Amino acid sequence: MLTKLSGGMVYDPMHGVNGKRRDIYIRDGRIVRKPSANTNIDKIIDVNNKIVMAGAIDIHTHIGGGNINIARMLVPEDHRADPVKRTKNTRAGSGYVAPSTFTTGYRYAEMGYTSCFEPAMLASNARQTHLEMADIPIVDTGAYVLLGNDDFFLRLLSKGADQQLINDYVAWTMHVTQAIAVKVVNPGGINAFKFNQRKLDLDDSNKYYDITPRKILKTLTRALHDLGVPHPLHVHGCNLGVPGNMQTTLDTMQAVEGLPMHMTHIQFHSYGTEGDRKFSSGAAAIAEVFNKNKNLSIDVGQIMFGQTITASGDNMMQYKAHVHAHPNKWVSMDIECDAGCGIVPFRYRDKNFVNALQWCIGLETFLLADDPWRIFLTTDHPNGGPFTSYPHLIRLLMDKSFRHDMLLSLNRHAQKVTNLASIDREYTLYEIATMTRAAPAKSLGLSGYGHLGIGANADITIYTDLKNKEKMFERPEYVFKSGQLIVRKGKIQQTTSGITHTVKPEFDRGIERHLKKYFDRYLTVSLGNFKISDDELRSYGKKTIKIHACQ
Amino acid sequence: MRVNIIVSYVHRTLTHDVIQPAQKQACFRYPFFSYFMAPLNQSKTFKDVTCPFCSLLCDDIVLNNQSGGLTIRQNGCPKAVRGFQRQDPHIQPTIHGKESTLDEAIAHAAEILGKARQPIITGLGTDVSGSRAAMSLAEITGAIVDHSHGDAAVKNIMVLQTSGWMLTTLSELKNRADMIIFIGTDGHSNYPRFYDRFVWQQDSLSGLKKNAREIVYIGNKLKTLKGISPDGKKPTVIKCTDESLGETVSVIRTLLNGNDITSKSISNRKLSDLKKLSGRIKHASYPVFVWAAGELIPAHSELTIHSICELVKELNKSSRAAGLSLAGSNGGVSFLNVCTWQSGYPLRVNYTAGYPHYDPYNYATTEVLGKTEADAMLWVSSFEADFIPPQTSIPTVVLSRPSIKNALDAEVYIPVGTPGLDHTGNLFRTDNAVNLPLKQVRQTGYQSVSDILSRIQDRL
């Protein structure tokens, strides 16, 4: 079947197309060339003057796995307030800040998102992560496996293992957990917490292994670079949420000596200690270094006011944060000599100085970072706020007067210390398309995604151009997933199953000799059962595994 | 007792076809067991087999399949032996106790569930895919879902949803716990290999030596022999009645928080004993507090678990400590997880209104059946053949590991395969972090719970 999307205004930053009227042709799930004049077109959809972009890609959203499922379990009140009925083509569900899996998929698709990446898959919990993602309909998924707090890695490092062995281990882990990238969370800190250390700055040593976060970051960024994994090390740095952590962040930015690195939810790592309240914005200083260092990419982790729940592998810092739990219940776990998890419900209040300033810091970061190819739009769902707040966030970025009005409603002390009011920048549609489509696809190495070129997977979102960008982005006119019409006027038309994105770098299988000994001696799962085969992964429900190329 | 069950010897390959009508039929006296694995006279050894018969999910089992009969060669325990080596009778589905084809049974089950205004789907002794299929069926039929271990699970869940907790997992316990405090459980009566696999280890990642752990038991009539270290060091045993377990924990919590207690004895224990114990807990680097919700007396269990969890949180202000919950066999942890990610709630969800409605008390199986609030029940027990559904007068559809008893009593009975024996699958472990794959180690032709439930759903 050949479908023509006729007359839309196309924003396709991968090809430098900035609001040009173009027809798009879809056949067999892909974008194809304009057919010859005598070819029969089965369906023509008039999208005259509508805004046409590739399907959006969320590069960092906690949608599947043990952490988010404990979060779901912890807050029945969140689900009671937001029940989701079954319809003839959608499953029932619930939840607002920690929605059920089906609801997650529908709500992403309804906003025009077609791929979502879970950034914190514990290797020891990889099955659960993939099982949950298999129950997230429509959107494609992928996961970043956590390394850098597991005892195997830290032992290797403390014994001075050579980089090649580390690389083999990293690649092996990506293979057996079916990952697309690697993330490190509070490098070495989750492990140090198990030995009762409460803080681990960039050059502090894990007291058992005598390894610093700096060493971990250098080793892992090198490994991913050597292996040619497209997405660089995804770094949740030290000292999350601690006033004064901006210096750690600035030091971290320089710690990898020019190798590629992605620093995630950087808003939570951009706090200074100036002023009467010893809490200030580090966004300007961090944006300045970011702008100069082209090896870096970031996502923001914008906070949104209201109730949410924070779910993180970083139980060292989440333990600290539990005193702010709202409602007052929280979970922390040490997990499998691998990593941990910390779940703390939280309410961001616009009249609270710290929360208001956090909001400002996120927006300052967005507006001061000058390259939308290296900065991605996230709220670190659900940590800064649920992903359903993205349209609101896009409006804040695109509409200066709206942003200013919002600012004026916040805590007054926060208004005084932020420079947000003096920033005039408004993101353009082209920049939004870059930040939410082209750039994440490029960063993850998703060939055939995030653009509208010939041969691309036909993940396409079509909006009516409205002045109110929140309204525009929350309810696309059409969403196509692999060429199939999924959403019309914000309503799901049919549900499909997305695919799993992975990369599988080459490595020396000899690493399993070391691992077998380690597993038999110390762990509680056999090496063979740790691995998730392609067949097993497919049996969960997502039938296609796409292996993207290493570079 | 003569039973009207037709037993067949048919050797079938594993397909998704309808179970064929019996080729040879005969009546047998109960009890009846047959070997029916195909092909005959072949022997195959399986390694790294995951045992699904308790929530420790030991995955180092070595077993042999000789002409369909399974024998554990290495690393078994009584539960594993009973579970793997049971020779399941080869029986047909039944309707009102009379043999039927699988198609007929599925159609009849669909009719019962389709007609019901408020079905309940419970038992749910199944794997992840069986739980997923049950949730889907529950949505379509507007059913309540619960689990056979729901009464115990809900005690943990209430603590979680009220105040939360700090937990650990089995590998962490194995490598870090220098002190293990068992509260109201001995750890091994229901989890036979707990000590062999996780406690008395040669060495550890944290430098903890083989005999270095201190084992403490708090409770009544606990079997404490396993707590003796390989070099003969005896465990500390704090005896108290089941009813005073919560009180004893609270006293320890009070002492750990540096508060004074004036009474000289608590629950017939000398306070000085508890003071000594508290002192040692305080100095441990990674004490782990183990409880099993299902082994605590129900009226007190939620408060006891809450006290344990708050104690652990408070210890963590200055040192490390963690809890470990032993629970969720019979696919329990798997069901809680699936139910949570699909509905937002861990169990006891009702889909009558089209969306999941959660009530951890009123949607308990015993409540629902006791008040006759359901008009049909689907009971699933794919690990245990003779896990009999609760007594009820409403029409009952039973899916279980082949069981003659169930086949006689249910309105519709469908024998199903056991995950990890007859088909592959996944289960969650007690620590709610690890999920392990299950192997297929024999061929019986019995279909999985998820296959049968999907076929029932297709008829609706």
PDB file of N, CA, C and O in Angstrom, chain B residues 42-49 60-67 69-77 80-81 84-85 193:
ATOM      1  N   GLN B  42      14.954 -42.780  26.015  1.00  0.00           N
ATOM      2  CA  GLN B  42      16.028 -41.807  25.774  1.00  0.00           C
ATOM      3  C   GLN B  42      16.368 -41.142  27.082  1.00  0.00           C
ATOM      4  O   GLN B  42      15.507 -40.955  27.927  1.00  0.00           O
ATOM      5  N   SER B  43      17.631 -40.799  27.192  1.00  0.00           N
ATOM      6  CA  SER B  43      18.053 -40.158  28.423  1.00  0.00           C
ATOM      7  C   SER B  43      18.715 -38.838  28.072  1.00  0.00           C
ATOM      8  O   SER B  43      19.527 -38.772  27.154  1.00  0.00           O
ATOM      9  N   LYS B  44      18.336 -37.809  28.786  1.00  0.00           N
ATOM     10  CA  LYS B  44      18.965 -36.518  28.535  1.00  0.00           C
ATOM     11  C   LYS B  44      19.208 -35.814  29.852  1.00  0.00           C
ATOM     12  O   LYS B  44      18.369 -35.874  30.757  1.00  0.00           O
ATOM     13  N   THR B  45      20.378 -35.181  29.950  1.00  0.00           N
ATOM     14  CA  THR B  45      20.699 -34.458  31.181  1.00  0.00           C
ATOM     15  C   THR B  45      20.573 -32.958  30.943  1.00  0.00           C
ATOM     16  O   THR B  45      21.015 -32.447  29.911  1.00  0.00           O
ATOM     17  N   PHE B  46      19.966 -32.277  31.872  1.00  0.00           N
ATOM     18  CA  PHE B  46      19.827 -30.823  31.803  1.00  0.00           C
ATOM     19  C   PHE B  46      20.600 -30.191  32.956  1.00  0.00           C
ATOM     20  O   PHE B  46      20.490 -30.650  34.094  1.00  0.00           O
ATOM     21  N   LYS B  47      21.357 -29.149  32.632  1.00  0.00           N
ATOM     22  CA  LYS B  47      22.104 -28.436  33.673  1.00  0.00           C
ATOM     23  C   LYS B  47      21.532 -27.033  33.857  1.00  0.00           C
ATOM     24  O   LYS B  47      20.831 -26.532  32.988  1.00  0.00           O
ATOM     25  N   ASP B  48      21.930 -26.411  34.961  1.00  0.00           N
ATOM     26  CA  ASP B  48      21.467 -25.048  35.252  1.00  0.00           C
ATOM     27  C   ASP B  48      19.955 -24.925  35.120  1.00  0.00           C
ATOM     28  O   ASP B  48      19.429 -23.940  34.600  1.00  0.00           O
ATOM     29  N   VAL B  49      19.263 -25.932  35.593  1.00  0.00           N
ATOM     30  CA  VAL B  49      17.801 -25.894  35.544  1.00  0.00           C
ATOM     31  C   VAL B  49      17.296 -25.048  36.707  1.00  0.00           C
ATOM     32  O   VAL B  49      17.786 -25.161  37.832  1.00  0.00           O
ATOM     33  N   ASP B  60      20.642 -24.050  39.769  1.00  0.00           N
ATOM     34  CA  ASP B  60      21.818 -24.890  39.562  1.00  0.00           C
ATOM     35  C   ASP B  60      21.453 -26.373  39.546  1.00  0.00           C
ATOM     36  O   ASP B  60      22.300 -27.239  39.721  1.00  0.00           O
ATOM     37  N   ILE B  61      20.172 -26.649  39.344  1.00  0.00           N
ATOM     38  CA  ILE B  61      19.710 -28.044  39.399  1.00  0.00           C
ATOM     39  C   ILE B  61      20.234 -28.809  38.180  1.00  0.00           C
ATOM     40  O   ILE B  61      20.201 -28.298  37.062  1.00  0.00           O
ATOM     41  N   VAL B  62      20.732 -30.007  38.442  1.00  0.00           N
ATOM     42  CA  VAL B  62      21.084 -30.907  37.347  1.00  0.00           C
ATOM     43  C   VAL B  62      20.069 -32.033  37.386  1.00  0.00           C
ATOM     44  O   VAL B  62      19.882 -32.672  38.425  1.00  0.00           O
ATOM     45  N   LEU B  63      19.394 -32.253  36.280  1.00  0.00           N
ATOM     46  CA  LEU B  63      18.437 -33.351  36.296  1.00  0.00           C
ATOM     47  C   LEU B  63      18.477 -34.156  35.020  1.00  0.00           C
ATOM     48  O   LEU B  63      18.968 -33.720  33.983  1.00  0.00           O
ATOM     49  N   ASN B  64      17.965 -35.352  35.165  1.00  0.00           N
ATOM     50  CA  ASN B  64      18.019 -36.309  34.081  1.00  0.00           C
ATOM     51  C   ASN B  64      16.597 -36.661  33.670  1.00  0.00           C
ATOM     52  O   ASN B  64      15.727 -36.867  34.501  1.00  0.00           O
ATOM     53  N   ASN B  65      16.390 -36.701  32.375  1.00  0.00           N
ATOM     54  CA  ASN B  65      15.106 -37.139  31.849  1.00  0.00           C
ATOM     55  C   ASN B  65      15.309 -38.506  31.197  1.00  0.00           C
ATOM     56  O   ASN B  65      15.973 -38.619  30.170  1.00  0.00           O
ATOM     57  N   GLN B  66      14.787 -39.528  31.845  1.00  0.00           N
ATOM     58  CA  GLN B  66      14.894 -40.881  31.305  1.00  0.00           C
ATOM     59  C   GLN B  66      13.494 -41.300  30.864  1.00  0.00           C
ATOM     60  O   GLN B  66      12.609 -41.524  31.679  1.00  0.00           O
ATOM     61  N   SER B  67      13.322 -41.333  29.566  1.00  0.00           N
ATOM     62  CA  SER B  67      12.031 -41.726  28.997  1.00  0.00           C
ATOM     63  C   SER B  67      10.871 -40.953  29.619  1.00  0.00           C
ATOM     64  O   SER B  67       9.796 -41.501  29.854  1.00  0.00           O
ATOM     65  N   GLY B  69      10.671 -39.616  32.616  1.00  0.00           N
ATOM     66  CA  GLY B  69      10.709 -39.496  34.069  1.00  0.00           C
ATOM     67  C   GLY B  69      11.888 -38.621  34.472  1.00  0.00           C
ATOM     68  O   GLY B  69      13.004 -38.816  33.992  1.00  0.00           O
ATOM     69  N   LEU B  70      11.646 -37.678  35.337  1.00  0.00           N
ATOM     70  CA  LEU B  70      12.707 -36.753  35.739  1.00  0.00           C
ATOM     71  C   LEU B  70      13.324 -37.202  37.055  1.00  0.00           C
ATOM     72  O   LEU B  70      12.615 -37.598  37.981  1.00  0.00           O
ATOM     73  N   THR B  71      14.648 -37.139  37.104  1.00  0.00           N
ATOM     74  CA  THR B  71      15.345 -37.442  38.347  1.00  0.00           C
ATOM     75  C   THR B  71      16.364 -36.338  38.604  1.00  0.00           C
ATOM     76  O   THR B  71      17.142 -35.993  37.716  1.00  0.00           O
ATOM     77  N   ILE B  72      16.355 -35.814  39.809  1.00  0.00           N
ATOM     78  CA  ILE B  72      17.338 -34.785  40.152  1.00  0.00           C
ATOM     79  C   ILE B  72      18.666 -35.448  40.451  1.00  0.00           C
ATOM     80  O   ILE B  72      18.753 -36.366  41.268  1.00  0.00           O
ATOM     81  N   ARG B  73      19.715 -35.024  39.783  1.00  0.00           N
ATOM     82  CA  ARG B  73      21.053 -35.595  39.981  1.00  0.00           C
ATOM     83  C   ARG B  73      21.869 -34.764  40.950  1.00  0.00           C
ATOM     84  O   ARG B  73      22.703 -35.291  41.674  1.00  0.00           O
ATOM     85  N   GLN B  74      21.698 -33.455  40.895  1.00  0.00           N
ATOM     86  CA  GLN B  74      22.485 -32.592  41.792  1.00  0.00           C
ATOM     87  C   GLN B  74      21.636 -31.422  42.263  1.00  0.00           C
ATOM     88  O   GLN B  74      20.809 -30.914  41.509  1.00  0.00           O
ATOM     89  N   ASN B  75      21.927 -31.009  43.508  1.00  0.00           N
ATOM     90  CA  ASN B  75      21.420 -29.755  44.046  1.00  0.00           C
ATOM     91  C   ASN B  75      19.913 -29.711  44.272  1.00  0.00           C
ATOM     92  O   ASN B  75      19.306 -28.654  44.240  1.00  0.00           O
ATOM     93  N   GLY B  76      19.331 -30.854  44.502  1.00  0.00           N
ATOM     94  CA  GLY B  76      17.902 -30.842  44.798  1.00  0.00           C
ATOM     95  C   GLY B  76      17.627 -30.517  46.249  1.00  0.00           C
ATOM     96  O   GLY B  76      18.528 -30.320  47.056  1.00  0.00           O
ATOM     97  N   CYS B  77      16.381 -30.441  46.582  1.00  0.00           N
ATOM     98  CA  CYS B  77      15.925 -30.340  47.969  1.00  0.00           C
ATOM     99  C   CYS B  77      14.592 -31.081  47.972  1.00  0.00           C
ATOM    100  O   CYS B  77      14.091 -31.443  46.911  1.00  0.00           O
ATOM    101  N   ALA B  80      12.121 -29.637  45.543  1.00  0.00           N
ATOM    102  CA  ALA B  80      12.474 -29.832  44.145  1.00  0.00           C
ATOM    103  C   ALA B  80      12.226 -31.274  43.729  1.00  0.00           C
ATOM    104  O   ALA B  80      11.695 -31.543  42.645  1.00  0.00           O
ATOM    105  N   VAL B  81      12.602 -32.197  44.607  1.00  0.00           N
ATOM    106  CA  VAL B  81      12.403 -33.616  44.289  1.00  0.00           C
ATOM    107  C   VAL B  81      10.916 -33.889  44.092  1.00  0.00           C
ATOM    108  O   VAL B  81      10.495 -34.501  43.114  1.00  0.00           O
ATOM    109  N   PHE B  84       9.767 -31.920  40.756  1.00  0.00           N
ATOM    110  CA  PHE B  84      10.279 -32.392  39.459  1.00  0.00           C
ATOM    111  C   PHE B  84       9.943 -33.873  39.237  1.00  0.00           C
ATOM    112  O   PHE B  84       9.689 -34.294  38.127  1.00  0.00           O
ATOM    113  N   GLN B  85      10.012 -34.651  40.317  1.00  0.00           N
ATOM    114  CA  GLN B  85       9.913 -36.099  40.135  1.00  0.00           C
ATOM    115  C   GLN B  85       8.488 -36.623  40.203  1.00  0.00           C
ATOM    116  O   GLN B  85       8.261 -37.815  40.016  1.00  0.00           O
ATOM    117  N   ARG B 193      17.096 -24.641  50.730  1.00  0.00           N
ATOM    118  CA  ARG B 193      18.530 -24.474  50.440  1.00  0.00           C
ATOM    119  C   ARG B 193      19.061 -23.092  50.818  1.00  0.00           C
ATOM    120  O   ARG B 193      20.155 -22.692  50.399  1.00  0.00           O
TER     121      ARG B 193
END
